[in-house]
Amino acid sequence: MHHIEACLQPQSQYQTVTTGLDRVPWPYRALPDVNLDEVELATTFLGRRLAAPVLIGAMTGGAERAGTINRNLAVAAQRLGLGMMLGSQRVMLERPEVAGTFRVRDVAPDVLLVGNLGAAQFGLGYGVPEALRAVRDVGADALAIHANPLQEAMQAGGDTRWRGLLERLSDVIPALPFPALLKEVGHGLDVTTAHAAAGAGFAALDVAGAGGTSWARVEQLVRHGGVRSPDLCELGIPTAQALREVHAALPGMPLVASGGIRTGLDAARALALGAQVVAVARPLLEPALDSADAAEAWLSAFLRELGVALFVGGHGSVDDLRPALERPLSVSR
């Protein structure tokens, strides 16, 4: 549970880089011609209907406390009609006795549930069988494959042999009977990688930009008790920039916006930049350690903020933002 404790520390967050979302203009309409209580947040992602364009982001698993977090988050997701990503399931595949910390279908039978494996593992022998186990053993609907080279480079014994990985993924992804997402972990998805992922058959991309939790910082906190390479730990593509660039390069690709999404207005701006849904993780960690009710309360406030942002912007629904995606909002410098 050292990673959870590290994530709760202020030093785990980017110190000099921001998401850039605060510089994305948001319209204000004094006469919005919309009723707040009629603003429609529902949308569709990976073929599943969501009550709002929000996923609970990938966090944890493998220990008793992690299992409590996952179950509390899953209950909140079920109550609110949201999606949920699981934390990395490598530990579950290698130690089947901890699989229960990832299993949440009994409390969240209807949510869009996304499993999670590290990209590096596919360069070290993982293939279709491991991907199938990760999804089927927890009853997930899709699989996220996370790309985290900087995190691995900062980790004691991290996996840093990535040559040939794209070719390997290009063999695996088309053979899967469920959608796969490529996701960064908070240092940003670049256009070159996004193009390669599209060619490999990924169904969606999570840009996971810089500006929130720096997993390079987290690994240094776990490894050394402090951050010894602060400049390296600040590397990454800010969330707003990653969204704008990847959407422009691949306008038809479904995008998840994560990395420093903290408010409903952040979410609204990310949707206007091209995201189909947003994912939130770190702000939910403390509530999830408390209870499902606390996690639900945080998410409910977040969803209300998103609804108010759409209301004052004159948007009656999330879908009203779609035409704007043909002319993505610029980011003020």
PDB file of N, CA, C and O in Angstrom, residues 63 75 93 150 214 221 223 235 253 276 327:
ATOM      1  N   ALA A  63      -4.250  -5.648  -2.414  1.00  0.00           N
ATOM      2  CA  ALA A  63      -4.166  -5.700  -0.956  1.00  0.00           C
ATOM      3  C   ALA A  63      -5.557  -5.479  -0.386  1.00  0.00           C
ATOM      4  O   ALA A  63      -6.452  -4.965  -1.066  1.00  0.00           O
ATOM      5  N   VAL A  75     -19.435   0.663  -5.921  1.00  0.00           N
ATOM      6  CA  VAL A  75     -20.784   0.952  -5.429  1.00  0.00           C
ATOM      7  C   VAL A  75     -21.216   2.343  -5.880  1.00  0.00           C
ATOM      8  O   VAL A  75     -22.352   2.549  -6.347  1.00  0.00           O
ATOM      9  N   LEU A  93      -2.789 -11.579 -11.845  1.00  0.00           N
ATOM     10  CA  LEU A  93      -2.420 -12.707 -12.694  1.00  0.00           C
ATOM     11  C   LEU A  93      -1.277 -13.514 -12.096  1.00  0.00           C
ATOM     12  O   LEU A  93      -1.209 -14.738 -12.267  1.00  0.00           O
ATOM     13  N   LEU A 150       8.134   6.415 -18.312  1.00  0.00           N
ATOM     14  CA  LEU A 150       8.833   7.243 -17.326  1.00  0.00           C
ATOM     15  C   LEU A 150       8.661   6.678 -15.920  1.00  0.00           C
ATOM     16  O   LEU A 150       9.619   6.624 -15.139  1.00  0.00           O
ATOM     17  N   SER A 214       1.918  12.859 -10.764  1.00  0.00           N
ATOM     18  CA  SER A 214       3.090  12.417 -11.517  1.00  0.00           C
ATOM     19  C   SER A 214       3.507  11.066 -10.966  1.00  0.00           C
ATOM     20  O   SER A 214       4.019  10.976  -9.843  1.00  0.00           O
ATOM     21  N   LEU A 221       8.951   8.718  -4.458  1.00  0.00           N
ATOM     22  CA  LEU A 221       8.532   8.789  -3.057  1.00  0.00           C
ATOM     23  C   LEU A 221       8.541   7.402  -2.419  1.00  0.00           C
ATOM     24  O   LEU A 221       8.973   7.226  -1.275  1.00  0.00           O
ATOM     25  N   ARG A 223      10.297   4.801  -3.475  1.00  0.00           N
ATOM     26  CA  ARG A 223      11.649   4.232  -3.520  1.00  0.00           C
ATOM     27  C   ARG A 223      12.616   4.920  -2.562  1.00  0.00           C
ATOM     28  O   ARG A 223      13.431   4.271  -1.911  1.00  0.00           O
ATOM     29  N   LEU A 235       8.351  15.914 -16.458  1.00  0.00           N
ATOM     30  CA  LEU A 235       8.176  15.705 -17.893  1.00  0.00           C
ATOM     31  C   LEU A 235       6.745  15.284 -18.223  1.00  0.00           C
ATOM     32  O   LEU A 235       6.095  14.590 -17.440  1.00  0.00           O
ATOM     33  N   MET A 253     -11.324   9.173 -33.399  1.00  0.00           N
ATOM     34  CA  MET A 253     -10.957   8.257 -32.317  1.00  0.00           C
ATOM     35  C   MET A 253     -11.590   8.678 -30.992  1.00  0.00           C
ATOM     36  O   MET A 253     -11.409   9.810 -30.561  1.00  0.00           O
ATOM     37  N   GLN A 276     -14.437  12.207 -25.268  1.00  0.00           N
ATOM     38  CA  GLN A 276     -15.777  11.631 -25.220  1.00  0.00           C
ATOM     39  C   GLN A 276     -16.220  11.441 -23.779  1.00  0.00           C
ATOM     40  O   GLN A 276     -17.399  11.605 -23.451  1.00  0.00           O
ATOM     41  N   ARG A 327     -14.432  22.276 -34.504  1.00  0.00           N
ATOM     42  CA  ARG A 327     -13.649  23.493 -34.375  1.00  0.00           C
ATOM     43  C   ARG A 327     -13.141  23.555 -32.953  1.00  0.00           C
ATOM     44  O   ARG A 327     -13.666  24.303 -32.117  1.00  0.00           O
TER      45      ARG A 327
END
